[in-house]
Amino acid sequence: MTLKNTSTRLLLALWDLGGMQQEVKKGQLTKRIVSKSQKVADYQGIFEELQKQGAIAISKKGYSLTSGKGLEVLGEGLRSGEFKFEGTIVGTWAVNALVKWISQVDVAVVGTDVPVNGKDALAKLSEGIVSYNEFKSVALEVYDKLNYEYNFNNLVPIYRIRREIGDRVSRTEFNDWLLETQANDILQLQGGSVEDSAPDKIEDSVATELDGLRCYATRLKP
């Protein structure tokens, strides 16, 4: 399989595993893409190149697919006309992932309101947040909306902000960019716990090694 084919297959696996919504553990991804005759180290260069392109984000624990650039690179790879599976045996996951991609992405981009052009179609379909500045703008808009509608008294739960933004940004990017708003004195992240101590709400908050769990955000700048 060519380098481009391998990169596309890797991105497809990451997308199918939910890499746009959450970080996928390294072992979970490599189990799909690394055959018995290969080693994880054989893919190191591909991971690094995709990270350099901005298609994926890599942490110590796993990988996530960046909603804008990642979808763009994956879509271009699948539509290139060169992508194919080699050999006589193709994993069931790959076939199912392609079917899901066609039903969820390719069919959607042929609508009259969406231009059938790889980059533009995928960008409009995903509406992904691809930069810190864009995230800051969206996060503040969501903050103001939640604060007004639910009368949070300027103490908005972080899990509500994360869920409102949804899969427009990966979990890793949400965490990193939200912490960056604090570093820039735009939002102040507060400790404590969520109202009912629900594990899923705590998980959707933000934790740091130095400051611990942060469950609420307060806006510092207008």
Tab-separated table of C-alpha atoms in Angstrom:
chain	number	residue	atom	x	y	z
A	1	MET	CA	0.000	0.000	0.000
A	2	THR	CA	1.368	3.413	-0.961
A	3	LEU	CA	2.192	6.107	1.579
A	4	LYS	CA	-0.877	8.150	0.600
A	5	ASN	CA	-3.113	5.093	0.812
A	6	THR	CA	-1.739	4.272	4.253
A	7	SER	CA	-2.334	7.844	5.455
A	8	THR	CA	-5.918	7.767	4.164
A	9	ARG	CA	-6.556	4.387	5.773
A	10	LEU	CA	-5.193	5.695	9.073
A	11	LEU	CA	-7.419	8.778	8.953
A	12	LEU	CA	-10.446	6.671	8.019
A	13	ALA	CA	-9.847	4.407	11.016
A	14	LEU	CA	-9.439	7.391	13.334
A	15	TRP	CA	-12.630	8.985	12.006
A	16	ASP	CA	-14.570	5.718	12.351
A	17	LEU	CA	-13.395	5.332	15.971
A	18	GLY	CA	-14.892	8.702	16.836
A	19	GLY	CA	-11.679	10.690	16.625
A	20	MET	CA	-13.578	13.906	15.866
A	21	GLN	CA	-15.536	13.755	19.121
A	22	GLN	CA	-12.916	12.373	21.481
A	23	GLU	CA	-9.330	11.253	21.762
A	24	VAL	CA	-8.774	7.680	20.559
A	25	LYS	CA	-6.325	5.580	22.560
A	26	LYS	CA	-3.135	4.680	20.713
A	27	GLY	CA	-3.605	0.946	21.104
A	28	GLN	CA	-7.169	1.120	19.833
A	29	LEU	CA	-6.065	2.803	16.606
A	30	THR	CA	-2.913	0.794	15.938
A	31	LYS	CA	-4.832	-2.445	16.454
A	32	ARG	CA	-6.808	-1.576	13.331
A	33	ILE	CA	-4.101	-0.292	11.042
A	34	VAL	CA	-0.966	-2.279	11.934
A	35	SER	CA	-0.913	-5.725	10.345
A	36	LYS	CA	0.858	-8.757	11.790
A	37	SER	CA	3.815	-8.264	9.459
A	38	GLN	CA	4.280	-4.638	10.552
A	39	LYS	CA	5.347	-2.704	13.612
A	40	VAL	CA	3.860	0.436	15.134
A	41	ALA	CA	7.210	2.130	14.504
A	42	ASP	CA	6.607	1.710	10.750
A	43	TYR	CA	3.820	4.288	11.047
A	44	GLN	CA	5.731	6.864	13.081
A	45	GLY	CA	6.640	8.974	10.060
A	46	ILE	CA	3.040	8.956	8.825
A	47	PHE	CA	1.703	10.096	12.199
A	48	GLU	CA	4.263	12.893	12.304
A	49	GLU	CA	3.467	14.031	8.763
A	50	LEU	CA	-0.287	14.106	9.436
A	51	GLN	CA	0.328	16.073	12.613
A	52	LYS	CA	2.525	18.494	10.676
A	53	GLN	CA	-0.289	18.965	8.144
A	54	GLY	CA	-2.698	19.735	10.982
A	55	ALA	CA	-4.872	16.713	10.159
A	56	ILE	CA	-4.455	15.013	13.544
A	57	ALA	CA	-3.521	15.939	17.084
A	58	ILE	CA	-1.245	13.656	19.105
A	59	SER	CA	-0.993	13.409	22.879
A	60	LYS	CA	0.779	10.972	25.191
A	61	LYS	CA	-2.338	8.818	25.371
A	62	GLY	CA	-3.815	8.927	21.915
A	63	TYR	CA	-4.869	10.653	18.717
A	64	SER	CA	-7.722	12.878	17.585
A	65	LEU	CA	-8.854	13.988	14.155
A	66	THR	CA	-8.983	17.747	13.659
A	67	SER	CA	-12.478	18.546	12.456
A	68	GLY	CA	-11.488	20.920	9.655
A	69	LYS	CA	-8.140	19.945	8.191
A	70	GLY	CA	-8.474	16.283	9.171
A	71	LEU	CA	-11.738	15.850	7.276
A	72	GLU	CA	-10.315	17.729	4.333
A	73	VAL	CA	-7.256	15.469	4.038
A	74	LEU	CA	-9.346	12.317	4.529
A	75	GLY	CA	-11.904	13.402	1.933
A	76	GLU	CA	-9.233	14.250	-0.614
A	77	GLY	CA	-7.565	10.875	-0.053
A	78	LEU	CA	-10.767	8.896	-0.530
A	79	ARG	CA	-11.726	10.866	-3.652
A	80	SER	CA	-8.296	10.898	-5.241
A	81	GLY	CA	-9.042	7.934	-7.476
A	82	GLU	CA	-5.841	6.291	-6.240
A	83	PHE	CA	-7.167	4.942	-2.948
A	84	LYS	CA	-7.620	1.200	-2.777
A	85	PHE	CA	-7.186	-1.723	-0.403
A	86	GLU	CA	-4.491	-4.148	-1.430
A	87	GLY	CA	-4.473	-7.888	-0.874
A	88	THR	CA	-7.315	-10.394	-0.872
A	89	ILE	CA	-8.582	-9.777	2.679
A	90	VAL	CA	-10.063	-6.446	3.743
A	91	GLY	CA	-11.021	-5.834	7.357
A	92	THR	CA	-14.741	-5.582	8.087
A	93	TRP	CA	-14.135	-2.307	9.913
A	94	ALA	CA	-12.781	-0.739	6.725
A	95	VAL	CA	-15.801	-1.709	4.637
A	96	ASN	CA	-18.216	-0.513	7.315
A	97	ALA	CA	-16.278	2.726	7.755
A	98	LEU	CA	-16.469	3.463	4.034
A	99	VAL	CA	-20.212	2.770	4.031
A	100	LYS	CA	-20.630	5.123	6.994
A	101	TRP	CA	-18.514	7.792	5.288
A	102	ILE	CA	-20.624	7.573	2.133
A	103	SER	CA	-23.907	7.740	4.055
A	104	GLN	CA	-22.881	10.513	6.449
A	105	VAL	CA	-20.532	12.633	4.360
A	106	ASP	CA	-20.542	11.946	0.623
A	107	VAL	CA	-24.330	11.849	0.281
A	108	ALA	CA	-24.637	15.092	2.224
A	109	VAL	CA	-22.278	17.042	-0.012
A	110	VAL	CA	-24.365	16.526	-3.147
A	111	GLY	CA	-27.180	18.709	-1.778
A	112	THR	CA	-27.952	21.847	-3.744
A	113	ASP	CA	-26.777	24.148	-0.957
A	114	VAL	CA	-23.385	22.491	-0.603
A	115	PRO	CA	-20.750	22.939	-3.328
A	116	VAL	CA	-19.414	19.606	-4.544
A	117	ASN	CA	-15.808	20.595	-4.185
A	118	GLY	CA	-13.624	18.595	-1.796
A	119	LYS	CA	-12.330	21.371	0.469
A	120	ASP	CA	-15.397	23.659	0.412
A	121	ALA	CA	-17.908	20.839	0.797
A	122	LEU	CA	-16.161	19.216	3.725
A	123	ALA	CA	-15.487	22.510	5.464
A	124	LYS	CA	-19.122	23.568	5.204
A	125	LEU	CA	-20.411	20.155	6.187
A	126	SER	CA	-18.211	19.796	9.262
A	127	GLU	CA	-18.273	23.456	10.279
A	128	GLY	CA	-15.141	22.581	12.160
A	129	ILE	CA	-13.238	25.047	14.309
A	130	VAL	CA	-9.699	25.123	12.969
A	131	SER	CA	-7.952	27.885	14.927
A	132	TYR	CA	-7.654	29.304	18.424
A	133	ASN	CA	-9.115	32.655	17.380
A	134	GLU	CA	-12.173	30.973	15.888
A	135	PHE	CA	-12.562	28.842	19.012
A	136	LYS	CA	-12.287	31.913	21.259
A	137	SER	CA	-15.036	33.662	19.320
A	138	VAL	CA	-17.355	30.638	19.404
A	139	ALA	CA	-16.631	29.849	23.068
A	140	LEU	CA	-17.444	33.408	24.153
A	141	GLU	CA	-20.627	33.388	22.092
A	142	VAL	CA	-21.676	30.098	23.701
A	143	TYR	CA	-20.695	31.404	27.147
A	144	ASP	CA	-22.852	34.522	26.753
A	145	LYS	CA	-25.786	32.492	25.402
A	146	LEU	CA	-25.718	29.980	28.265
A	147	ASN	CA	-25.135	32.650	30.893
A	148	TYR	CA	-28.152	34.625	29.678
A	149	GLU	CA	-30.558	31.757	29.016
A	150	TYR	CA	-29.861	29.803	32.209
A	151	ASN	CA	-29.011	32.703	34.546
A	152	PHE	CA	-25.662	31.207	35.594
A	153	ASN	CA	-24.631	34.521	37.181
A	154	ASN	CA	-21.334	34.614	35.257
A	155	LEU	CA	-20.314	31.139	36.411
A	156	VAL	CA	-20.978	28.910	33.394
A	157	PRO	CA	-20.295	25.150	33.659
A	158	ILE	CA	-17.466	24.124	31.333
A	159	TYR	CA	-19.233	20.879	30.433
A	160	ARG	CA	-22.140	22.926	29.079
A	161	ILE	CA	-19.781	24.938	26.876
A	162	ARG	CA	-18.088	21.754	25.601
A	163	ARG	CA	-21.388	20.072	24.779
A	164	GLU	CA	-22.807	23.169	23.125
A	165	ILE	CA	-19.797	23.376	20.794
A	166	GLY	CA	-19.979	19.612	20.249
A	167	ASP	CA	-17.862	17.869	17.630
A	168	ARG	CA	-16.862	21.100	15.906
A	169	VAL	CA	-13.619	20.736	17.858
A	170	SER	CA	-11.764	17.731	19.297
A	171	ARG	CA	-11.613	17.176	23.046
A	172	THR	CA	-7.880	17.853	23.070
A	173	GLU	CA	-8.208	21.134	21.183
A	174	PHE	CA	-11.109	22.213	23.385
A	175	ASN	CA	-8.990	21.657	26.493
A	176	ASP	CA	-5.895	23.350	25.077
A	177	TRP	CA	-7.721	26.347	23.625
A	178	LEU	CA	-9.917	26.866	26.693
A	179	LEU	CA	-6.789	26.940	28.858
A	180	GLU	CA	-5.298	29.405	26.395
A	181	THR	CA	-8.252	31.751	26.937
A	182	GLN	CA	-7.366	31.666	30.624
A	183	ALA	CA	-3.695	32.354	29.905
A	184	ASN	CA	-4.811	35.370	27.860
A	185	ASP	CA	-7.059	36.621	30.702
A	186	ILE	CA	-10.232	36.177	28.663
A	187	LEU	CA	-11.873	33.469	30.773
A	188	GLN	CA	-11.058	32.457	34.332
A	189	LEU	CA	-11.525	28.745	34.993
A	190	GLN	CA	-12.863	27.984	38.464
A	191	GLY	CA	-12.578	24.892	40.645
A	192	GLY	CA	-15.277	23.089	42.585
A	193	SER	CA	-17.512	20.393	41.139
A	194	VAL	CA	-20.636	20.181	39.016
A	195	GLU	CA	-24.055	20.502	40.623
A	196	ASP	CA	-24.776	16.770	40.971
A	197	SER	CA	-21.186	15.431	40.781
A	198	ALA	CA	-22.151	13.393	37.712
A	199	PRO	CA	-19.072	11.560	36.340
A	200	ASP	CA	-19.862	12.429	32.714
A	201	LYS	CA	-20.165	16.134	33.544
A	202	ILE	CA	-16.895	16.051	35.464
A	203	GLU	CA	-15.244	14.277	32.521
A	204	ASP	CA	-16.498	17.037	30.217
A	205	SER	CA	-14.928	19.672	32.453
A	206	VAL	CA	-11.192	20.448	32.281
A	207	ALA	CA	-8.399	19.116	34.490
A	208	THR	CA	-4.759	20.222	34.620
A	209	GLU	CA	-1.777	18.776	36.430
A	210	LEU	CA	-1.058	22.033	38.259
A	211	ASP	CA	-4.534	23.394	38.999
A	212	GLY	CA	-6.600	20.217	39.162
A	213	LEU	CA	-10.249	20.043	38.121
A	214	ARG	CA	-11.867	23.164	36.689
A	215	CYS	CA	-15.644	23.014	36.268
A	216	TYR	CA	-16.748	26.626	35.693
A	217	ALA	CA	-15.742	29.585	33.550
A	218	THR	CA	-16.046	33.278	34.330
A	219	ARG	CA	-15.628	35.886	31.645
A	220	LEU	CA	-12.956	38.495	32.392
A	221	LYS	CA	-13.065	40.583	29.229
A	222	PRO	CA	-16.155	42.033	27.510
